[in-house]
Coordinates of C-alpha atoms in Angstrom, one line a residue:
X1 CA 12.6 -34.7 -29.1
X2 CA 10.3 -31.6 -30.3
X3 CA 11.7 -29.4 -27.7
X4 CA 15.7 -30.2 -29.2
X5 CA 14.5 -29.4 -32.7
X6 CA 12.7 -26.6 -31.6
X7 CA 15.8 -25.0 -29.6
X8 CA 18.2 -26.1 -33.0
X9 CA 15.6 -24.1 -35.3
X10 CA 16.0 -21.1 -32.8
X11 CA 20.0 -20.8 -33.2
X12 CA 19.3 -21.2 -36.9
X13 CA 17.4 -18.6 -37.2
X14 CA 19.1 -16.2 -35.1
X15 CA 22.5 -17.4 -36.4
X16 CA 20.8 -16.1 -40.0
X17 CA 19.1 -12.6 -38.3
X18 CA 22.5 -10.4 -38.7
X19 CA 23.0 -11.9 -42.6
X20 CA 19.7 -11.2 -43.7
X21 CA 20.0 -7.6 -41.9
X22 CA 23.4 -6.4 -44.0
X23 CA 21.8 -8.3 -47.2
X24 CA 18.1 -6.4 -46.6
X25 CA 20.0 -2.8 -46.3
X26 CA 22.0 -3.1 -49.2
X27 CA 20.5 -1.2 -52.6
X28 CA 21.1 -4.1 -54.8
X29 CA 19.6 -7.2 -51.8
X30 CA 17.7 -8.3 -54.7
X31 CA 20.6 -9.2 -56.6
X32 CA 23.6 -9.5 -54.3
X33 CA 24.8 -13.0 -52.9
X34 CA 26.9 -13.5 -49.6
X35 CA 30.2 -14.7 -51.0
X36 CA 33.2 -14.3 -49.6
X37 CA 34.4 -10.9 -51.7
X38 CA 31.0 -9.2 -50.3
X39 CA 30.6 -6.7 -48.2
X40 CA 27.7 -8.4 -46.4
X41 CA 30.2 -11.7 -45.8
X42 CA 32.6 -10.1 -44.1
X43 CA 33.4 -10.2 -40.2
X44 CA 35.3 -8.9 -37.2
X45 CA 36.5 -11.4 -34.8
X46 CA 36.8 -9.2 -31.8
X47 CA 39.5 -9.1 -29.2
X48 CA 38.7 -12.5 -27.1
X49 CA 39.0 -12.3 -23.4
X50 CA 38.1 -15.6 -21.3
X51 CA 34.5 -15.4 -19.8
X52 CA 33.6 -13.1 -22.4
X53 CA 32.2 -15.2 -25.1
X54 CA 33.5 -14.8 -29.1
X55 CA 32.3 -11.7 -30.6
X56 CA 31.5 -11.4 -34.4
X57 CA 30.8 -7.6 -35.7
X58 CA 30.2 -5.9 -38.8
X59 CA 32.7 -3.7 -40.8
X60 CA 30.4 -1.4 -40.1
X61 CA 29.4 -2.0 -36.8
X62 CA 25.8 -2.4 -38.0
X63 CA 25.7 -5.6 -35.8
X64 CA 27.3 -7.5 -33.2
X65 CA 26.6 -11.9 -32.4
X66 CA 27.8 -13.0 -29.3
X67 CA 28.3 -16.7 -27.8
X68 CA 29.4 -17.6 -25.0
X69 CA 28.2 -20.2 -22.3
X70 CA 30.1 -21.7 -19.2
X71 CA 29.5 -25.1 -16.8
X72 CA 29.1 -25.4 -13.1
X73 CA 29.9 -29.1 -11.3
X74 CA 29.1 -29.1 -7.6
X75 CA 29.5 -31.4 -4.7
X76 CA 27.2 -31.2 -2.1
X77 CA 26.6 -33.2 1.1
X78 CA 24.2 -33.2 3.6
X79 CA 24.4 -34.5 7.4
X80 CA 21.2 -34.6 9.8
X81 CA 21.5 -34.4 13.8
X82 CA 21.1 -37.9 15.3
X83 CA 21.6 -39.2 12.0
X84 CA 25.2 -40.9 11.3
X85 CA 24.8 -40.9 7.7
X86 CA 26.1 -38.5 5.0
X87 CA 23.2 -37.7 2.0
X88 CA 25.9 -37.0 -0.9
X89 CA 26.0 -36.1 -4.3
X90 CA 27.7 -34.7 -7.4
X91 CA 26.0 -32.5 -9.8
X92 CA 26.4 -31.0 -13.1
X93 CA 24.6 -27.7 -11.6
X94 CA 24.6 -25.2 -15.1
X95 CA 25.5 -26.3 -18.4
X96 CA 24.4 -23.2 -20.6
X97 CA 25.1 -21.7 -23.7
X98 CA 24.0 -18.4 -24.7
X99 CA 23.8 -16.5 -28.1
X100 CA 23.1 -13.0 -28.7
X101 CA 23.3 -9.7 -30.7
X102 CA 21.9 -6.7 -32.2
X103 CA 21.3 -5.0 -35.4
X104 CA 20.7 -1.4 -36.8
X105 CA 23.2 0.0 -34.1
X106 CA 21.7 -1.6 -31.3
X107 CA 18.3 -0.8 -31.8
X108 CA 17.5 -4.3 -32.1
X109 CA 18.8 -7.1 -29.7
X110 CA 17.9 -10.8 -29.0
X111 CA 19.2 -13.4 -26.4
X112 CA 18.5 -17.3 -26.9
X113 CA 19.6 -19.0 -23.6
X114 CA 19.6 -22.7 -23.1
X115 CA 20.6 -25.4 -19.9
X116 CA 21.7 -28.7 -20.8
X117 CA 21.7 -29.5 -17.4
X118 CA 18.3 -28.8 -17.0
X119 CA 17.1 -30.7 -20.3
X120 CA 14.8 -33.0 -18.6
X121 CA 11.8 -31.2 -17.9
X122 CA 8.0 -33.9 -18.7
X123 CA 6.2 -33.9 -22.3
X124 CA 5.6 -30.3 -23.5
X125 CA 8.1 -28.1 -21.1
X126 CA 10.2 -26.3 -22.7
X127 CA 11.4 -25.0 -19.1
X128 CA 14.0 -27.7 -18.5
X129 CA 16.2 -26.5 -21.6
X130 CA 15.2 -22.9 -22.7
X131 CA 15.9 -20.4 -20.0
X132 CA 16.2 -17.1 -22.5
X133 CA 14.4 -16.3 -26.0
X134 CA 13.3 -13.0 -26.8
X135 CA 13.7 -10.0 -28.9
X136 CA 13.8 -6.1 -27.5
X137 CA 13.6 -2.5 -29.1
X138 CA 14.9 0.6 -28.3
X139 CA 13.0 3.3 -29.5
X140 CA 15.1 5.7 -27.5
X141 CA 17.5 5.8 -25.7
X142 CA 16.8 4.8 -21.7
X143 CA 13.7 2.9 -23.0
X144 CA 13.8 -0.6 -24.0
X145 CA 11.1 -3.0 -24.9
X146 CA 11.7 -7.1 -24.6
X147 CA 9.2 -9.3 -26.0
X148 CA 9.4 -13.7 -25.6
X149 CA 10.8 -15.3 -22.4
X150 CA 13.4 -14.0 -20.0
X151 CA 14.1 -13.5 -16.0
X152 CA 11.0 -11.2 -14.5
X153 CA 12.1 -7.9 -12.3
X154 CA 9.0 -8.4 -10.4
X155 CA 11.2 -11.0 -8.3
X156 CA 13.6 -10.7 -5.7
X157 CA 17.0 -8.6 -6.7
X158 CA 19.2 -12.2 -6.1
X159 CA 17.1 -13.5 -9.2
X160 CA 18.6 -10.9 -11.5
X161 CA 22.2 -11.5 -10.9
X162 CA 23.7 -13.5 -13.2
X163 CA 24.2 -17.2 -12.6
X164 CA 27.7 -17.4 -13.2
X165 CA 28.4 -14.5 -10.9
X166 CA 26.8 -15.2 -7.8
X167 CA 28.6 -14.4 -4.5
X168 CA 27.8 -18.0 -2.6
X169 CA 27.7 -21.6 -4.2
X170 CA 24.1 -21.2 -4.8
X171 CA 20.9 -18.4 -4.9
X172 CA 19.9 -17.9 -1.0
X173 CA 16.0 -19.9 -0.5
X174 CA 14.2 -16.5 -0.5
X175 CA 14.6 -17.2 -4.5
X176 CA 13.6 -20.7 -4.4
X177 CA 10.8 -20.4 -2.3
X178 CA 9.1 -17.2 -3.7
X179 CA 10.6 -16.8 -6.9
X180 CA 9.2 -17.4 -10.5
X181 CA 12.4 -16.8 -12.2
X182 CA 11.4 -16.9 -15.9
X183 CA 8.1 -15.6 -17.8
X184 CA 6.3 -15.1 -20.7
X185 CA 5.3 -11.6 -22.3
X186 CA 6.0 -7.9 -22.3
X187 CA 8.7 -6.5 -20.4
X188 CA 9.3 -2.3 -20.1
X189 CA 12.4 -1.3 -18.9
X190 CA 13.8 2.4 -18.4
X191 CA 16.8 4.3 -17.3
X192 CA 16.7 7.7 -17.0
X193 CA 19.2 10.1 -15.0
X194 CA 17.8 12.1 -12.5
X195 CA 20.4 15.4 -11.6
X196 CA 23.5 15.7 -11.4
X197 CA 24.6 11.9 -10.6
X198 CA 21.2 9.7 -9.5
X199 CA 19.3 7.2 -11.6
X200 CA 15.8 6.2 -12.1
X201 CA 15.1 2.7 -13.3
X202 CA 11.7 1.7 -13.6
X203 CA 10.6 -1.6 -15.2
X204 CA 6.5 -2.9 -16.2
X205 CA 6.0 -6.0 -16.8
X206 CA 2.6 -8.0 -18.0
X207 CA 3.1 -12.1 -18.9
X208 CA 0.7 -14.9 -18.7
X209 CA 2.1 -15.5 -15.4
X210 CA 2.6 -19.4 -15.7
X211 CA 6.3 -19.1 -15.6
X212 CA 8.6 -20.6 -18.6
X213 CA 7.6 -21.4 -22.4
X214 CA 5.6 -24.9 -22.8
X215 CA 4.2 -26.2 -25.6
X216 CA 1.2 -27.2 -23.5
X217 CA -1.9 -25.0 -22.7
X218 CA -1.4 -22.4 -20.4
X219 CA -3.8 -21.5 -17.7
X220 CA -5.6 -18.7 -15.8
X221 CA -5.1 -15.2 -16.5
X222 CA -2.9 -12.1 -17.2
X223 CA 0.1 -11.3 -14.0
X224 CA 0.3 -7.8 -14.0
X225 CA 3.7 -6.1 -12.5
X226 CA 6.2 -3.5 -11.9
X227 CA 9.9 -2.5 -10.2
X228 CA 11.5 0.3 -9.3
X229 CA 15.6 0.6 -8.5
X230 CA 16.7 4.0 -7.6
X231 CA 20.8 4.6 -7.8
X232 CA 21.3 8.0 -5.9
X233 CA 25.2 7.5 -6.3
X234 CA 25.6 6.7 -10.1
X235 CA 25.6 3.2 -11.9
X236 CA 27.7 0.5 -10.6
X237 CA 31.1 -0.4 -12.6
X238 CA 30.8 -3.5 -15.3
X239 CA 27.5 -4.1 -14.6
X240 CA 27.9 -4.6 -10.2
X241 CA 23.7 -4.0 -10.2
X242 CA 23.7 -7.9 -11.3
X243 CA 26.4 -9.1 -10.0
X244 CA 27.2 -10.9 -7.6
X245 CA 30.7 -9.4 -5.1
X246 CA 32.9 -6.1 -5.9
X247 CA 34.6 -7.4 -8.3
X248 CA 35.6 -3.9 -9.8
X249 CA 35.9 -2.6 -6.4
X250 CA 33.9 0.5 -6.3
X251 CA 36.4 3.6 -5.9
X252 CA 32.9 5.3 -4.2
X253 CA 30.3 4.3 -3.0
X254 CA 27.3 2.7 -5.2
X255 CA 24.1 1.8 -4.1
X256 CA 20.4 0.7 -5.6
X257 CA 17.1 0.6 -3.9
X258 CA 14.6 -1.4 -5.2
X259 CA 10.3 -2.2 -4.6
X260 CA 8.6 -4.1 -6.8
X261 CA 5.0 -5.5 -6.8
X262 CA 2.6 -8.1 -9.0
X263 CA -1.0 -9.6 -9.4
X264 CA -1.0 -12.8 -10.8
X265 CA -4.8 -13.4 -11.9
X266 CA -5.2 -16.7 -11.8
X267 CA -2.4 -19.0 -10.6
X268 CA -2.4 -22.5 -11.7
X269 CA 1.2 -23.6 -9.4
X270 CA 2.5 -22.6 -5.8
X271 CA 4.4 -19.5 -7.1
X272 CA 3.3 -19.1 -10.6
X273 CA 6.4 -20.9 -11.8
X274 CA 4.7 -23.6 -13.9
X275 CA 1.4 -24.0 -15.8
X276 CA -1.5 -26.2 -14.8
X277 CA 0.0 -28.2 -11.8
X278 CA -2.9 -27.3 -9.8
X279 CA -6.1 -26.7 -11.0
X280 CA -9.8 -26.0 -9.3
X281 CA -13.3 -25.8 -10.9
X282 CA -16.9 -24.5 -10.4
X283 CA -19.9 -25.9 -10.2
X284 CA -20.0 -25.5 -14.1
X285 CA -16.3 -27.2 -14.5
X286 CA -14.7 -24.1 -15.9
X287 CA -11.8 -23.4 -14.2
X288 CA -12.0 -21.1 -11.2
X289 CA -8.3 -20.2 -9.7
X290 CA -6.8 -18.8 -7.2
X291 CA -4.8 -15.0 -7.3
X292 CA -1.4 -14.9 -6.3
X293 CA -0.2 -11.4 -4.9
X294 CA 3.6 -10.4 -4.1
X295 CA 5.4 -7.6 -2.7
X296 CA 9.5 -7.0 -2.4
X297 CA 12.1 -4.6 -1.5
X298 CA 15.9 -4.9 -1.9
X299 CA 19.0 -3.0 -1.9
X300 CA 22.3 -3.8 -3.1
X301 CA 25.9 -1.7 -1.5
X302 CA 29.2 -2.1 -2.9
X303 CA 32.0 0.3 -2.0
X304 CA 36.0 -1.0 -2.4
X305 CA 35.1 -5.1 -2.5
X306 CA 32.5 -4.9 0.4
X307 CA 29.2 -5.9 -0.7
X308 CA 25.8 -6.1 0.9
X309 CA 22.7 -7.4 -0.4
X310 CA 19.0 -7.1 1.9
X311 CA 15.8 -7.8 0.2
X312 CA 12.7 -9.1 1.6
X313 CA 9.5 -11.0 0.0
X314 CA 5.9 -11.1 1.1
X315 CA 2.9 -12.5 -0.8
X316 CA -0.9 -13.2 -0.1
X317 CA -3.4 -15.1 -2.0
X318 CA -7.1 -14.2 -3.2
X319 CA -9.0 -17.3 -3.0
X320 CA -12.5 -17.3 -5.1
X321 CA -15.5 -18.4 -3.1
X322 CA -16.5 -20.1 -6.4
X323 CA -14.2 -23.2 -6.0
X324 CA -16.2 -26.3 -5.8
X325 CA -13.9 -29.2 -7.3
X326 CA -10.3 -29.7 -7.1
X327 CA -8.3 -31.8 -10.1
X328 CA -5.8 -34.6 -9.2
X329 CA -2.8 -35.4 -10.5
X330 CA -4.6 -38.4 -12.7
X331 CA -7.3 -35.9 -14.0
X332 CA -10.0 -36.8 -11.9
X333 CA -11.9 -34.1 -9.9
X334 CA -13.1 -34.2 -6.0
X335 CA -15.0 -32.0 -3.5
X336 CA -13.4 -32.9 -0.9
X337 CA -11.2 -30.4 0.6
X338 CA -10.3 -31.8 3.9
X339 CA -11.9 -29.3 5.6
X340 CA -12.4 -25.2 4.7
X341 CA -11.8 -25.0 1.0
X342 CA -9.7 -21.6 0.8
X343 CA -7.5 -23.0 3.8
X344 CA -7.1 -26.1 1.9
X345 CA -6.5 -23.9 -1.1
X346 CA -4.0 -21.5 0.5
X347 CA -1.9 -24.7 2.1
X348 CA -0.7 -25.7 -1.6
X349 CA 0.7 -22.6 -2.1
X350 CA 3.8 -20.3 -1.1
X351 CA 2.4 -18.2 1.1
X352 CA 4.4 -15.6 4.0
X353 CA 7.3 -13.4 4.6
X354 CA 10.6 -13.4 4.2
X355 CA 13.7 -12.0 3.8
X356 CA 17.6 -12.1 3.3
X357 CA 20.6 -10.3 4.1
X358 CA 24.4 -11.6 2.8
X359 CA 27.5 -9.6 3.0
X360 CA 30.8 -10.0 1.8
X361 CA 34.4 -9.0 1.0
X362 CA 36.5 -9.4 -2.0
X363 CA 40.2 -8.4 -1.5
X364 CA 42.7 -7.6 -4.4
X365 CA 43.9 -10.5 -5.2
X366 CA 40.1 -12.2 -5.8
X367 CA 39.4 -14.2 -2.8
X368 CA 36.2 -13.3 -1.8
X369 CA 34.8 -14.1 2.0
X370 CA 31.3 -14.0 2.2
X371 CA 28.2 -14.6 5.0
X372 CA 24.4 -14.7 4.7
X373 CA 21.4 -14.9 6.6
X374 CA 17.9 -16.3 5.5
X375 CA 14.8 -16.0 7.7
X376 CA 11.1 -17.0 6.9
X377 CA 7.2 -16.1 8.7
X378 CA 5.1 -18.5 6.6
X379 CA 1.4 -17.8 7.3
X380 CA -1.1 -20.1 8.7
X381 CA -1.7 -22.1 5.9
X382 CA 1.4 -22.3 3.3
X383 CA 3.4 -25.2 1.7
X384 CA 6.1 -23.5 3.4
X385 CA 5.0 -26.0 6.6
X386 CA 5.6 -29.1 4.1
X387 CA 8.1 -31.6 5.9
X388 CA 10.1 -32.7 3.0
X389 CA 10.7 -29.7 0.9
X390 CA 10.3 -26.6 3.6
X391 CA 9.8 -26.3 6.9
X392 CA 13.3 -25.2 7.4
X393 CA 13.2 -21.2 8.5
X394 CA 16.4 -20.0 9.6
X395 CA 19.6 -20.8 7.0
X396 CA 23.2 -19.5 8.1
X397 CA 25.9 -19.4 5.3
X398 CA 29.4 -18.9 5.6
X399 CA 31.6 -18.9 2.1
X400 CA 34.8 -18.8 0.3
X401 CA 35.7 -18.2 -3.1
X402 CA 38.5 -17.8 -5.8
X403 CA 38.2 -16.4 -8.5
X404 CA 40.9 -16.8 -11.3
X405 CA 40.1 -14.3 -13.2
X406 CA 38.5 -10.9 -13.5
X407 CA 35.7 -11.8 -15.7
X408 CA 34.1 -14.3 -13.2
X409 CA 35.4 -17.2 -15.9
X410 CA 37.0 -19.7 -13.9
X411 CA 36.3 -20.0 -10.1
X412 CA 36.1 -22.0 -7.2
X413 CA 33.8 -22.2 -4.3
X414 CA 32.9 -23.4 -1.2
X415 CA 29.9 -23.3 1.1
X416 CA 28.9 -24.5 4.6
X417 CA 25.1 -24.1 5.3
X418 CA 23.5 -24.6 8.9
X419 CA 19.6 -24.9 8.7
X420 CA 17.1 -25.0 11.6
X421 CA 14.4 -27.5 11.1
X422 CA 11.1 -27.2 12.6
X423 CA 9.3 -30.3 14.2
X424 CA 8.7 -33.1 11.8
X425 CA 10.8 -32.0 9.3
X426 CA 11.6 -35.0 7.2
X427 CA 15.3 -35.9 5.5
X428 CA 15.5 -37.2 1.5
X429 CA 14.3 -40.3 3.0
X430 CA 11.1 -39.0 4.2
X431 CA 12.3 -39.9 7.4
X432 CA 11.2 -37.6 10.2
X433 CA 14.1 -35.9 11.5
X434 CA 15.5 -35.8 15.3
X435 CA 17.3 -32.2 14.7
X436 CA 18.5 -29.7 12.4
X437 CA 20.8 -30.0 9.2
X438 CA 24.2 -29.0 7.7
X439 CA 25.1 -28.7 4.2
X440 CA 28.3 -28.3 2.5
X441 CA 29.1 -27.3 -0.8
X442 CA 31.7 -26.8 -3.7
X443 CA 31.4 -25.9 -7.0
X444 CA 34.0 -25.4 -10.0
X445 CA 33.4 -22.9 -13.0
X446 CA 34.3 -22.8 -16.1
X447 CA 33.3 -20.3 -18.9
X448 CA 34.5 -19.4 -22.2

């Protein structure tokens, strides 16, 4: 139950933020109350479009809140070769609500983002339920600095588009397998024009690298990172960079090209998503991890509702000579690694190359038909080879979606998924498979 109050307390406060704001500014705050004949009291509705969230704003325009949120339900079902049987399911997918604003003319911002669906993360993760919480400054303009939790531009470009517009049912696997989705720290973000019509957007980034908030100790050291997105045409239309198909159909051409790079110092997970899943130690039982290294690059084309998306992912692992124990899941500690210690080491993690391309086309009247293409080179020694969860390298993804409206509020998708599955892949069962695997999916969405 701590995590609930904690995420209640959070709205609170923020709810307050803008009201203490207007009451801090005034020349008589020491004496004025918020009633309803005060300046300070009074609010703008703002003109309400579906998908858009309800917008509160000053008189003054001194500062804006914002809340909106939206629900995804899917179907999904799942048939193996040789295997008569159909693995099915229903699923609330998303559940989130999300409030924001800014102050002082928008030098001040905050988001707090939470997932219902997701509220069922062990004792002391606050990762099941808090996706966004931070607060950023702009001390001028093109510069902005983000402080708290929020989604890392050190991952793949898939990652930062938004969840509710995303061209297929779901992210593609490059951002399952590699990414780390949400951190912890200091996030630098710039955007500055370069000539007549280009863009420069560089972003550095330095977290604690154990993915999302807990209230448990975190582990290892410092991740250290950095993007660049170069836009030689201009910026995309309401927001295209993160999002997902041409919805505003491009009247010319747009396009950003992206590299980023990290050092995770320390790593206490496969990917850095978590904190303290796995853990080594010395001879002196002081932890001794593991460094986690990844590199990416990504485009992202959209001209008259055709789209394209290519990025790639490829990370490597620095494995201390100093590991002597390992820690199970019950606490205990071992030396027995089953063989070479940093092979041993490197098999828990995600280790290789990979890379996807999707493409897709929206016509006018908002159906979108889309296509991707997932492929993966895990190295040697890499949980990618596990039979149950991985082990799958080649994904083929064909898609069709409606949307009702422009602002991505309500649609409706559809997915069919063909995956090729290496040798003794396994099923949900943990059966070993005799071939490879189809997927469908559907999803409806709903935002407000």
């Amino acid at each position: 139950m701590k995590k609930y109050k904690f995420i209640v307390m959070l709205f609170i406060l923020i709810l307050w933020f803008p009201a203490f704001s207007q009451e801090t500014d005034s020349e008589d705050s020491d004496t004025e109350t918020l009633t309803a004949d005060s300046d300070a009291a009074k609010i703008i509705v703002n003109k309400y479009r579906l998908g858009d969230g309800i917008t509160f704003s000053a008189p003054d325009g001194g500062y804006n809140i914002n809340l909106r949120g939206f629900l995804q339900t899917t179907f999904e079902t799942r048939k193996y070769e040789g295997d008569d049987q159909f693995y099915s399911r229903f699923r609330m997918r998303r559940l989130r609500l999300r409030l924001s604003g800014d102050a002082w003319g928008g030098k001040v911002s905050y988001r707090l983002q939470t997932d219902f669906a997701q509220a069922n993360g062990g004792d002391g993760e606050l990762s099941g339920m808090l996706l966004d919480a931070f607060i950023a400054y702009k001390p001028v303009k093109g510069l902005t600095l983000s402080f708290g939790q929020k989604s890392t531009p050190t991952d793949n470009r898939e990652l930062g588009i938004t969840s509710n517009t995303l061209q297929l049912v779901d992210r593609s696997k490059l951002s399952s397998y590699f990414g780390s989705i949400r951190e912890v720290g200091l996030f630098v973000d710039g955007s500055f024009r370069i000539g007549h019509t280009a863009y420069l957007r560089p972003s550095i980034v330095i977290t604690d690298g154990d993915g999302s908030a807990t209230f448990t100790r975190r582990h290892g050291g410092l991740k250290y990172g950095a993007r660049i997105n170069y836009l030689p045409f201009g910026l995309f239309r309401a927001y295209g960079e993160n999002r997902g198909g041409d919805m505003a159909r491009e009247v010319t051409p747009k396009l950003s090209v992206g590299t980023t790079f990290s050092y995770n110092v320390g790593i206490s997970d496969r990917r850095g998503r978590e904190s303290g899943s796995i853990l080594y130690l010395n001879d002196e039982n002081k932890e001794a991890l593991p460094d986690y290294i990844k590199f990416g690059a990504d485009f992202h084309f959209k001209y008259m509702g055709f789209s394209v998306l290519g990025e790639f992912v490829k990370t490597w692992a620095h494995v201390p000579s100093e590991i002597t124990q390992r820690v199970r899941n019950d606490g205990t500690t071992s030396t027995d690694f089953s063989g070479n210690m940093k092979d041993y080491v490197k098999a828990r993690m995600m280790l290789g190359a990979g890379y996807n391309i999707q493409a897709g086309y929206m016509f006018q009247n908002r159906l979108s038909i889309d296509a991707r293409y997932t492929h993966f080179d895990p190295d040697k020694n890499s949980f990618l080879h596990n039979e149950l969860y991985f082990n799958r390298n080649n994904f083929y993804e064909v898609g069709v979606s409606k949307y009702l409206t422009k602002s991505y509020a309500v649609k409706v998708q559809a997915s069919v998924v063909f995956v090729d599955a290496e040798p003794g892949s396994k099923n949900v069962n943990s059966i070993v498979t005799k071939g490879n695997e189809t997927l469908l999916q559907a999803m409806i969405q709903f935002s407000f």
